[in-house]
GROMACS .gro file of N, CA and C in nm:
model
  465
    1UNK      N    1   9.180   9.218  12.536
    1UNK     CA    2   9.198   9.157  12.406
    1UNK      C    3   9.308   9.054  12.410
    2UNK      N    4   9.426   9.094  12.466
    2UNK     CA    5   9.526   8.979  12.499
    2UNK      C    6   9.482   8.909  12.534
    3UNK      N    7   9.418   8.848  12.647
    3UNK     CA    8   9.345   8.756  12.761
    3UNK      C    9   9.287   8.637  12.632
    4UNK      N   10   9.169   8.741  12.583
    4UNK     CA   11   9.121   8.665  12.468
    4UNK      C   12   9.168   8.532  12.361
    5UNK      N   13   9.301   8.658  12.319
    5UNK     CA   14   9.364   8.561  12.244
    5UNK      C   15   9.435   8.458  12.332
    6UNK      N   16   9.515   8.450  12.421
    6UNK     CA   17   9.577   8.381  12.531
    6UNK      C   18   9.451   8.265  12.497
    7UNK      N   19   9.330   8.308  12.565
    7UNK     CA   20   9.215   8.194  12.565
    7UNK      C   21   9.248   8.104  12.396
    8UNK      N   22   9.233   8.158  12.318
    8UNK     CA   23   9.226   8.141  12.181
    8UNK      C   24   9.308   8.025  12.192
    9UNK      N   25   9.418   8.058  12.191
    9UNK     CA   26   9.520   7.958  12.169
    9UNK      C   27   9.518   7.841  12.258
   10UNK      N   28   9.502   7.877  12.390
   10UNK     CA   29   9.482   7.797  12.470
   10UNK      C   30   9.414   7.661  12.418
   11UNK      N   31   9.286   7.705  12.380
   11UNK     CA   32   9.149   7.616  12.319
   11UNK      C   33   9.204   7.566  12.188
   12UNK      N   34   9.317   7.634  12.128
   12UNK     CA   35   9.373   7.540  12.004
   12UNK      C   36   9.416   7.426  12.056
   13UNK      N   37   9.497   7.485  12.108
   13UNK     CA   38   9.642   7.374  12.184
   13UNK      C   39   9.549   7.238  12.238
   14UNK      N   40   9.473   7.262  12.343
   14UNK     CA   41   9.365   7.173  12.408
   14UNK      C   42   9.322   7.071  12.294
   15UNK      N   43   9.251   7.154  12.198
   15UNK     CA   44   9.195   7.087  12.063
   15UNK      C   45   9.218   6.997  11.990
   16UNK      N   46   9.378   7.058  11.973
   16UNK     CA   47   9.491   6.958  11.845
   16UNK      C   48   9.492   6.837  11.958
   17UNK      N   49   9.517   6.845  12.058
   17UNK     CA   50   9.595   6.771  12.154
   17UNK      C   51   9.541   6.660  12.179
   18UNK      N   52   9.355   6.684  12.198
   18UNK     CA   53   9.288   6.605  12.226
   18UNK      C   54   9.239   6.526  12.088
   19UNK      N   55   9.248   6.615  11.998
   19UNK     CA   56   9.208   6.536  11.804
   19UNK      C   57   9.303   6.424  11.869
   20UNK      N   58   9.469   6.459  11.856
   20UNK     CA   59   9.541   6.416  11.787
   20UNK      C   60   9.530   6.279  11.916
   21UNK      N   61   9.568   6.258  12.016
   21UNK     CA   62   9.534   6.136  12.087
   21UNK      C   63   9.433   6.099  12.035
   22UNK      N   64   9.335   6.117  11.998
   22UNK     CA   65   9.233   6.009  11.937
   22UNK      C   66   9.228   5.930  11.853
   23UNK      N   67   9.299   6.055  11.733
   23UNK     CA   68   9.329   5.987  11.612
   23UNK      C   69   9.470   5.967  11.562
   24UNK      N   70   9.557   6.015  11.654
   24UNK     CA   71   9.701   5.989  11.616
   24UNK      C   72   9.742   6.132  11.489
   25UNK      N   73   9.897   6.155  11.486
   25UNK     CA   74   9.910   6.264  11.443
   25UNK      C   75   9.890   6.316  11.287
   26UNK      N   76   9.897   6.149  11.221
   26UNK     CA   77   9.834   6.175  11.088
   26UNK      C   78   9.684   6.185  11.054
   27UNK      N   79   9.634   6.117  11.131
   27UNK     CA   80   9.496   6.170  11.177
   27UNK      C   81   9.408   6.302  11.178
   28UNK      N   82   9.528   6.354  11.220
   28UNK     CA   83   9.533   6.497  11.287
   28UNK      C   84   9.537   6.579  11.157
   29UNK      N   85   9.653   6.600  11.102
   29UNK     CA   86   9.706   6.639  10.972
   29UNK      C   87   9.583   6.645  10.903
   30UNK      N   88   9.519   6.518  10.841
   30UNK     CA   89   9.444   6.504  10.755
   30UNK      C   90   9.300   6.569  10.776
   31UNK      N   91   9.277   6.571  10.889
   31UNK     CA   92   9.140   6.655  10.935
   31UNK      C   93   9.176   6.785  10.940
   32UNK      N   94   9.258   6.799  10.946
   32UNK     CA   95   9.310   6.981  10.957
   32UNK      C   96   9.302   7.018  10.800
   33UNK      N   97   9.412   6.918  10.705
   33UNK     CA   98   9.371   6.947  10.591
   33UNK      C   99   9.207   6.939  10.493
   34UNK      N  100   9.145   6.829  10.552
   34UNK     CA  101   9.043   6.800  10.475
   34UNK      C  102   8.927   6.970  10.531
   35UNK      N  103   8.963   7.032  10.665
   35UNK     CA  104   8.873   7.136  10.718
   35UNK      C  105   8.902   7.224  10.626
   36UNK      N  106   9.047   7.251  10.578
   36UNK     CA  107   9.084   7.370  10.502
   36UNK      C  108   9.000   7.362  10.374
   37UNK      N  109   9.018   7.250  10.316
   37UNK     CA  110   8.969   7.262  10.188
   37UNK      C  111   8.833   7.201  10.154
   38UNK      N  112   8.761   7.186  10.261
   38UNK     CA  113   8.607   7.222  10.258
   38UNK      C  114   8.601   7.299  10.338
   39UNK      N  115   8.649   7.369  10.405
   39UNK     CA  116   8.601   7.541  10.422
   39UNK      C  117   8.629   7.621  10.291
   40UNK      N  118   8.726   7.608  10.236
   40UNK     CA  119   8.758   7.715  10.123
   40UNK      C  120   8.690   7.672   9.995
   41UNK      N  121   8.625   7.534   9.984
   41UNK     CA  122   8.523   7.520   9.921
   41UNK      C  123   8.383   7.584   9.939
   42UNK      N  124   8.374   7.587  10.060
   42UNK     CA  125   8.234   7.618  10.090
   42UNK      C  126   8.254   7.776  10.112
   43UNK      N  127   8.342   7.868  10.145
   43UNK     CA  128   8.340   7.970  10.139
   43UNK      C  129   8.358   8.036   9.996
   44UNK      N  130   8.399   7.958   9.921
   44UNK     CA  131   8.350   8.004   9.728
   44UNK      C  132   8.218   7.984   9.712
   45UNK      N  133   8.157   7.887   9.765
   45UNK     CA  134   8.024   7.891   9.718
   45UNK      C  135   7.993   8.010   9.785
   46UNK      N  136   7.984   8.026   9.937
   46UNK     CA  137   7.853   8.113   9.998
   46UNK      C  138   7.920   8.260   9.980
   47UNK      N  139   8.007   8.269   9.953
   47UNK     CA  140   8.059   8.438   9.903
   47UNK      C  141   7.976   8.453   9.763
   48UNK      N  142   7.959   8.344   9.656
   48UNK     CA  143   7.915   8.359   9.541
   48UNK      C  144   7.802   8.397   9.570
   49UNK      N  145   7.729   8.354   9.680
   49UNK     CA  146   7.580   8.330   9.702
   49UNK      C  147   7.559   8.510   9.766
   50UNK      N  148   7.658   8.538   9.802
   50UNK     CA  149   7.625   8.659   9.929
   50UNK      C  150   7.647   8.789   9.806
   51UNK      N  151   7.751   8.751   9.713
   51UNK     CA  152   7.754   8.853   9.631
   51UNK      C  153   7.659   8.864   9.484
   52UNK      N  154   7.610   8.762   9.448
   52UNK     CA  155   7.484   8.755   9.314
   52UNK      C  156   7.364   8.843   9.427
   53UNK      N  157   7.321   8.799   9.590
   53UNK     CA  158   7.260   8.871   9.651
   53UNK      C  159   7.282   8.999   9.663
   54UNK      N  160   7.374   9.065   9.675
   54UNK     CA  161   7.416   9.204   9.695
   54UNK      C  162   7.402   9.297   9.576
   55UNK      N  163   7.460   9.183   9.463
   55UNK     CA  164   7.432   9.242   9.323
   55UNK      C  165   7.270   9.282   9.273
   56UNK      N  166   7.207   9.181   9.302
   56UNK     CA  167   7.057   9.211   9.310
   56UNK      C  168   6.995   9.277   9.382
   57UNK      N  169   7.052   9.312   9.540
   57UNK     CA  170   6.961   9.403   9.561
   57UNK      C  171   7.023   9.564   9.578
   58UNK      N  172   7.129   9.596   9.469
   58UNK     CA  173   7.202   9.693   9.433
   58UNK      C  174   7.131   9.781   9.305
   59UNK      N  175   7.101   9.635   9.264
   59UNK     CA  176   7.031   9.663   9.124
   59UNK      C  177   6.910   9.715   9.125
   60UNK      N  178   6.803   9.646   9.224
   60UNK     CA  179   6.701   9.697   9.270
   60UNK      C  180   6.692   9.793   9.301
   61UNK      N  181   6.832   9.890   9.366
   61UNK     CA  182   6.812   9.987   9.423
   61UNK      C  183   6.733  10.005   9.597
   62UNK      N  184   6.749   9.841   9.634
   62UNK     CA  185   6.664   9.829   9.781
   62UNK      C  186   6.836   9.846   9.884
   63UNK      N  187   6.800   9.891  10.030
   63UNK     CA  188   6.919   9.830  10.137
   63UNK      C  189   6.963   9.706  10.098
   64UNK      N  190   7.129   9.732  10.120
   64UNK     CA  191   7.187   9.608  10.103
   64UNK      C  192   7.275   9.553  10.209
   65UNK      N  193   7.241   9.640  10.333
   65UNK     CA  194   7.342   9.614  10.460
   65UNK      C  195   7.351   9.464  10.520
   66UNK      N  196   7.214   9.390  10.489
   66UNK     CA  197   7.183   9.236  10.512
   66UNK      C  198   7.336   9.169  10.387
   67UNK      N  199   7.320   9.149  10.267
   67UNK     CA  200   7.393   9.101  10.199
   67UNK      C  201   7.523   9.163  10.180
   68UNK      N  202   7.578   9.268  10.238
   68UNK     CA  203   7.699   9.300  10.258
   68UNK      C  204   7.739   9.242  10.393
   69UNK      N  205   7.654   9.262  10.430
   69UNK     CA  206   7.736   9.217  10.618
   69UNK      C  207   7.748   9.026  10.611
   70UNK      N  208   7.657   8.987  10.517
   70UNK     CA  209   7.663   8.879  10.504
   70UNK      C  210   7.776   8.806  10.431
   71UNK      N  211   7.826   8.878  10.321
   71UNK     CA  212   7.933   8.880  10.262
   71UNK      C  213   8.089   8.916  10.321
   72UNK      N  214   8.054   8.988  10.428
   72UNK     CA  215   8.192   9.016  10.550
   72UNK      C  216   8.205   8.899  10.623
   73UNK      N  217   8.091   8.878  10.635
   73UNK     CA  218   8.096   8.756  10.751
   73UNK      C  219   8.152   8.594  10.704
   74UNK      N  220   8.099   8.619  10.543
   74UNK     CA  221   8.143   8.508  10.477
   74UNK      C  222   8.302   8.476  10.452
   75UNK      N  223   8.375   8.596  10.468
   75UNK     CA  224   8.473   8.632  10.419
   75UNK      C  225   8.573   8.598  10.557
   76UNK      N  226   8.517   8.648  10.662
   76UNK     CA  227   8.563   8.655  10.782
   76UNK      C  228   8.608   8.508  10.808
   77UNK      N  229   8.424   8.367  10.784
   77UNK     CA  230   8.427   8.306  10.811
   77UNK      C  231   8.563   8.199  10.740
   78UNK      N  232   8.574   8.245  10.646
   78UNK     CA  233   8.676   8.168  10.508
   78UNK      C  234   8.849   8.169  10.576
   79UNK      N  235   8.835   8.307  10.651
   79UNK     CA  236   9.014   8.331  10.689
   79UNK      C  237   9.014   8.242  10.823
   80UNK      N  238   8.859   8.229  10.918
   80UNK     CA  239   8.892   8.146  11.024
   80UNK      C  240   8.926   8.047  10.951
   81UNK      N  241   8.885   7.961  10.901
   81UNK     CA  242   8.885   7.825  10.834
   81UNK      C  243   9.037   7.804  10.770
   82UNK      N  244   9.103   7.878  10.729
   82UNK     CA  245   9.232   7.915  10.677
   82UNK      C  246   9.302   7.888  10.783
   83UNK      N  247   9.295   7.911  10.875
   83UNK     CA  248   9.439   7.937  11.031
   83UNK      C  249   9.429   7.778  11.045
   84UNK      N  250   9.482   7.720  11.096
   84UNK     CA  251   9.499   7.552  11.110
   84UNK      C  252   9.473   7.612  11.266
   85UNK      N  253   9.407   7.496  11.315
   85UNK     CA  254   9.325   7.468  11.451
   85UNK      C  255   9.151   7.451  11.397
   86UNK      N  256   9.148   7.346  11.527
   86UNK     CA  257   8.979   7.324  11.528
   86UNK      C  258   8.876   7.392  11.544
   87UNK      N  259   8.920   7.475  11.620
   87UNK     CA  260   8.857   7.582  11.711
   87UNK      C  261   8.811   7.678  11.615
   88UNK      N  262   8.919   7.759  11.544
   88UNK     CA  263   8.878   7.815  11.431
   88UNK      C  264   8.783   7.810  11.346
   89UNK      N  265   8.799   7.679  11.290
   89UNK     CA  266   8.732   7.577  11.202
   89UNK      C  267   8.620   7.562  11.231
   90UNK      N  268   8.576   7.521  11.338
   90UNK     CA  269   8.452   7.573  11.381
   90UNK      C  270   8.380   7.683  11.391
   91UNK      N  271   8.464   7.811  11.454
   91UNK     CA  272   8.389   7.938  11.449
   91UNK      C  273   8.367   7.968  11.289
   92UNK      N  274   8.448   7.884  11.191
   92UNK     CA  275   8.437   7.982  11.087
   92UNK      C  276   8.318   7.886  10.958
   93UNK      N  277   8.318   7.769  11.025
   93UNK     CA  278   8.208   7.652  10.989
   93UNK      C  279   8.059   7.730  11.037
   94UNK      N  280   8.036   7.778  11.147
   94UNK     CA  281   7.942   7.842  11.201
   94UNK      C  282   7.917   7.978  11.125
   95UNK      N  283   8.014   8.089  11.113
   95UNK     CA  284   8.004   8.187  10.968
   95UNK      C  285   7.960   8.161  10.866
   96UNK      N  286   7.993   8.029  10.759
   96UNK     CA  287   7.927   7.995  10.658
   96UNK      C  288   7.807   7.909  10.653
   97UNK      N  289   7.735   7.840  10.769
   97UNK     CA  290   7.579   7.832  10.740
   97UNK      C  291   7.463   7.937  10.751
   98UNK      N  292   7.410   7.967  10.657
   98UNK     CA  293   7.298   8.053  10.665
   98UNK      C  294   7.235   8.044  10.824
   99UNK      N  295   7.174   7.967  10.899
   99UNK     CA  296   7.111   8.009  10.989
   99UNK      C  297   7.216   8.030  11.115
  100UNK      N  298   7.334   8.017  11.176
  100UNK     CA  299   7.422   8.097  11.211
  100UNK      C  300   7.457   8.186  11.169
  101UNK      N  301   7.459   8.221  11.068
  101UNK     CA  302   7.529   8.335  11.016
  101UNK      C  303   7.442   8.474  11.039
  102UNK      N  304   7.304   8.423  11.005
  102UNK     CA  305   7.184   8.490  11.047
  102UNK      C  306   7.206   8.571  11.228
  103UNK      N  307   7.233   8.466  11.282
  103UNK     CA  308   7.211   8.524  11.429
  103UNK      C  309   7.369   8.625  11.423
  104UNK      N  310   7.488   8.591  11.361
  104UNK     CA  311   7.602   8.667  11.391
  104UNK      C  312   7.575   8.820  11.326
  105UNK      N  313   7.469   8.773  11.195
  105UNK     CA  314   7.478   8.965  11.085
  105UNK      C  315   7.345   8.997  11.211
  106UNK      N  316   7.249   8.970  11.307
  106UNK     CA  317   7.189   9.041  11.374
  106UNK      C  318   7.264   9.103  11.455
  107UNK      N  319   7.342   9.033  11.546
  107UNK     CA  320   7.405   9.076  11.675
  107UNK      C  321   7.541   9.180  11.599
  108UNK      N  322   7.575   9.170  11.458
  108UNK     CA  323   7.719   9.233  11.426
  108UNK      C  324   7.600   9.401  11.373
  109UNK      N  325   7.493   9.400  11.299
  109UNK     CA  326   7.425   9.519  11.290
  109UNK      C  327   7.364   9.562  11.393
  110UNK      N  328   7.315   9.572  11.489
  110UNK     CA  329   7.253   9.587  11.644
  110UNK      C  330   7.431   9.657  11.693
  111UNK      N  331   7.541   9.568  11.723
  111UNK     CA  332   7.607   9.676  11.751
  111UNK      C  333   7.686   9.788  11.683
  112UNK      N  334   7.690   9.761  11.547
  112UNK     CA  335   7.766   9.851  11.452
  112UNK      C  336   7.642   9.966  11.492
  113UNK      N  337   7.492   9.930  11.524
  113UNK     CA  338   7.403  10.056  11.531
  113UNK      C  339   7.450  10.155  11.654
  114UNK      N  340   7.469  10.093  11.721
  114UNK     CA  341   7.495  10.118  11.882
  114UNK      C  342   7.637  10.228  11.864
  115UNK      N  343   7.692  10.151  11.786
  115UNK     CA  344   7.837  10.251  11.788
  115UNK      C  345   7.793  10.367  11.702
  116UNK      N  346   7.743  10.333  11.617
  116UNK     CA  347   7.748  10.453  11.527
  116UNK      C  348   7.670  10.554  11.584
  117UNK      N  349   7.549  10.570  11.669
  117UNK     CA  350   7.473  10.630  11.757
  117UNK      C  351   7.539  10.672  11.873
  118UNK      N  352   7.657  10.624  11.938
  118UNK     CA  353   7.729  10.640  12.023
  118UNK      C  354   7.831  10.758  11.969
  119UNK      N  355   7.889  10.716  11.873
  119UNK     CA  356   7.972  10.820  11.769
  119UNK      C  357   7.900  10.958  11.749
  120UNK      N  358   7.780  10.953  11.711
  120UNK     CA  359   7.749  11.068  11.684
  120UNK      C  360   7.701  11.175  11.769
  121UNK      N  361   7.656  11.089  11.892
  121UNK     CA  362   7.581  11.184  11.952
  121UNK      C  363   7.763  11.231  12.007
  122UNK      N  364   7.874  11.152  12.032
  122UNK     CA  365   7.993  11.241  12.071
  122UNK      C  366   8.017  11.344  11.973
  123UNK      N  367   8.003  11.334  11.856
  123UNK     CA  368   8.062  11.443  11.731
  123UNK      C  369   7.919  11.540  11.763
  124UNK      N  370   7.808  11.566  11.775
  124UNK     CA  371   7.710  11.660  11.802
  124UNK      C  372   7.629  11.674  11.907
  125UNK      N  373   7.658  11.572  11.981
  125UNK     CA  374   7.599  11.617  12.130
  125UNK      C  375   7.437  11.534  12.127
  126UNK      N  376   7.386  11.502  12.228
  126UNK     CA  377   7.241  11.408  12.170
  126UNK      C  378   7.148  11.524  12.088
  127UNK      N  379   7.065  11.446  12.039
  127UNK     CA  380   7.001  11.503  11.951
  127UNK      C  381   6.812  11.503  11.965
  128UNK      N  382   6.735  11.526  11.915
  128UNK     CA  383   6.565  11.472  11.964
  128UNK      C  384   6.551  11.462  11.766
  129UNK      N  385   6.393  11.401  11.783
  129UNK     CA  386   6.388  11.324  11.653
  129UNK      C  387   6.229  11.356  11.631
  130UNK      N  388   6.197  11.450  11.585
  130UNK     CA  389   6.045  11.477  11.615
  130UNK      C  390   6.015  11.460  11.449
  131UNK      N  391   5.912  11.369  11.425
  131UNK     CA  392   5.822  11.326  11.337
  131UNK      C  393   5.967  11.278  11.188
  132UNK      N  394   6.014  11.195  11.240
  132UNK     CA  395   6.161  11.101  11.164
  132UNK      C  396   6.206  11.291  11.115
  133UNK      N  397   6.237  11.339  11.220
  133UNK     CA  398   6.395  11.426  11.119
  133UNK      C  399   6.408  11.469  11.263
  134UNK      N  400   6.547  11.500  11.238
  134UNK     CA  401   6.614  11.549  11.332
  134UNK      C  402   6.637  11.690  11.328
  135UNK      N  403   6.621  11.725  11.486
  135UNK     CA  404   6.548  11.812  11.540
  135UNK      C  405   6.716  11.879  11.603
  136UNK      N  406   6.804  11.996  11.591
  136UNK     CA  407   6.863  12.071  11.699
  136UNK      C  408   6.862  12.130  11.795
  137UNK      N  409   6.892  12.075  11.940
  137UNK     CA  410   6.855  12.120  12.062
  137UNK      C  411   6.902  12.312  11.981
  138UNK      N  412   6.785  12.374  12.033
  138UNK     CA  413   6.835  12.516  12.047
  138UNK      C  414   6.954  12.531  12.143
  139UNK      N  415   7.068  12.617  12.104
  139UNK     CA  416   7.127  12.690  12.189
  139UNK      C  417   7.089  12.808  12.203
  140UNK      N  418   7.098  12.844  12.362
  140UNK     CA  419   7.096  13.012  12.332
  140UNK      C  420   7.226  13.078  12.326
  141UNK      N  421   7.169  13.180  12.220
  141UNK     CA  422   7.297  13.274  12.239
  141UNK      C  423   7.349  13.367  12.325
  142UNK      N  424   7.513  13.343  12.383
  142UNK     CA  425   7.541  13.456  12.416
  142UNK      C  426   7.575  13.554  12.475
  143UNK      N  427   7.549  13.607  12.331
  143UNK     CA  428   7.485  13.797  12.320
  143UNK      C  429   7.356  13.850  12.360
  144UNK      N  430   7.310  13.737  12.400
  144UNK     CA  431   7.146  13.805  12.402
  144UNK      C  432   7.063  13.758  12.539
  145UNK      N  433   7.022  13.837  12.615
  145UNK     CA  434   6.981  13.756  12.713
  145UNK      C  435   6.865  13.657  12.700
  146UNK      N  436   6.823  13.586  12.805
  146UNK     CA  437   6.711  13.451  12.848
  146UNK      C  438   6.603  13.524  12.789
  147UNK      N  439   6.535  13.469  12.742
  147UNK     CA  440   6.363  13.563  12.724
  147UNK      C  441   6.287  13.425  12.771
  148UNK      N  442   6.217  13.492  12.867
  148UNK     CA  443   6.089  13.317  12.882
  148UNK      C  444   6.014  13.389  12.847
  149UNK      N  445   5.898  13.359  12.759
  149UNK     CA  446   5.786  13.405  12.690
  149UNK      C  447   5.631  13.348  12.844
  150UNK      N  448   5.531  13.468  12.823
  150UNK     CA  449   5.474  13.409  12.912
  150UNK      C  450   5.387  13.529  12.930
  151UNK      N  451   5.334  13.567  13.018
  151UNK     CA  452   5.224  13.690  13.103
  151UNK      C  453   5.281  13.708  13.274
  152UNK      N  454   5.251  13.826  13.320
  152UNK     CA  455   5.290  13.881  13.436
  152UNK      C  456   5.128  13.856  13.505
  153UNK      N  457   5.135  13.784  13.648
  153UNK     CA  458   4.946  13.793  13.668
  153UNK      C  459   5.002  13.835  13.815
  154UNK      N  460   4.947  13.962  13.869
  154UNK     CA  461   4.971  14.045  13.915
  154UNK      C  462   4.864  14.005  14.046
  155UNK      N  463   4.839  14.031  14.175
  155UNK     CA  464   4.794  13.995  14.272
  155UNK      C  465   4.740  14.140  14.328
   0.00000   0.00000   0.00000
């Protein structure tokens, strides 16, 4: 995770460095500011958009894990956009269009599934799933000895 961030910053530093020779340091400034405040524009809209969705399909009474995760992500995407750097700004420009955002709530539910399946089978041990319900491996007990059920065929 350190490494990561190390990278992180790295790719800021690189970023500003290379904006700012291009465009000089007020240059710089002003694109940093103008990112902030069309990200935090655009993250009022698409939070509005993610939560009238959530509200509706709350109301419906249908799953709402699509428009909540979509709404995390929106949220997520709003604080990248907040940190000054490009880099950010981008990952968090990529959060607030619908068809990115799409591929991030697949890959962020696929592994929240993974963990949570991972989690459980540690809290109960794996499990079998016969006709959608779940099924408890028998233990035997015990107190009682093995019984294999069966016939004696005698020679």
């Amino acid at each position: 995770m350190a490494v990561a961030f190390l990278l992180y910053v790295f790719a800021e530093i690189a970023a500003i460095w290379a904006v700012g020779s291009a465009v000089g340091v007020l240059g710089t400034l002003g694109l940093l500011l103008a990112g902030a405040f069309l990200g935090s524009w655009l993250a009022r809209r698409e939070g509005g958009k993610a939560m009238r969705a959530f509200l509706t399909a709350a109301r419906a009474g249908q799953p709402a894990e699509k428009e909540l995760t979509d709404g995390m992500l929106v949220a997520l995407g709003g604080v990248l956009i907040l940190i000054p750097g490009f880099v950010s700004d981008v990952m968090g420009l990529l959060l607030m269009l619908p068809p990115s955002r799409a591929v991030a709530r697949r890959w962020w539910l696929k592994r929240m599934e993974m963990r949570a399946l991972r989690f459980a089978n540690q809290r109960r041990g794996p499990v079998m799933v016969v006709d959608s319900e779940v099924v408890s491996p028998a233990e035997p007990r015990r107190d009682q000895p093995t019984v294999i059920e069966g016939r004696v065929i005698e020679n």
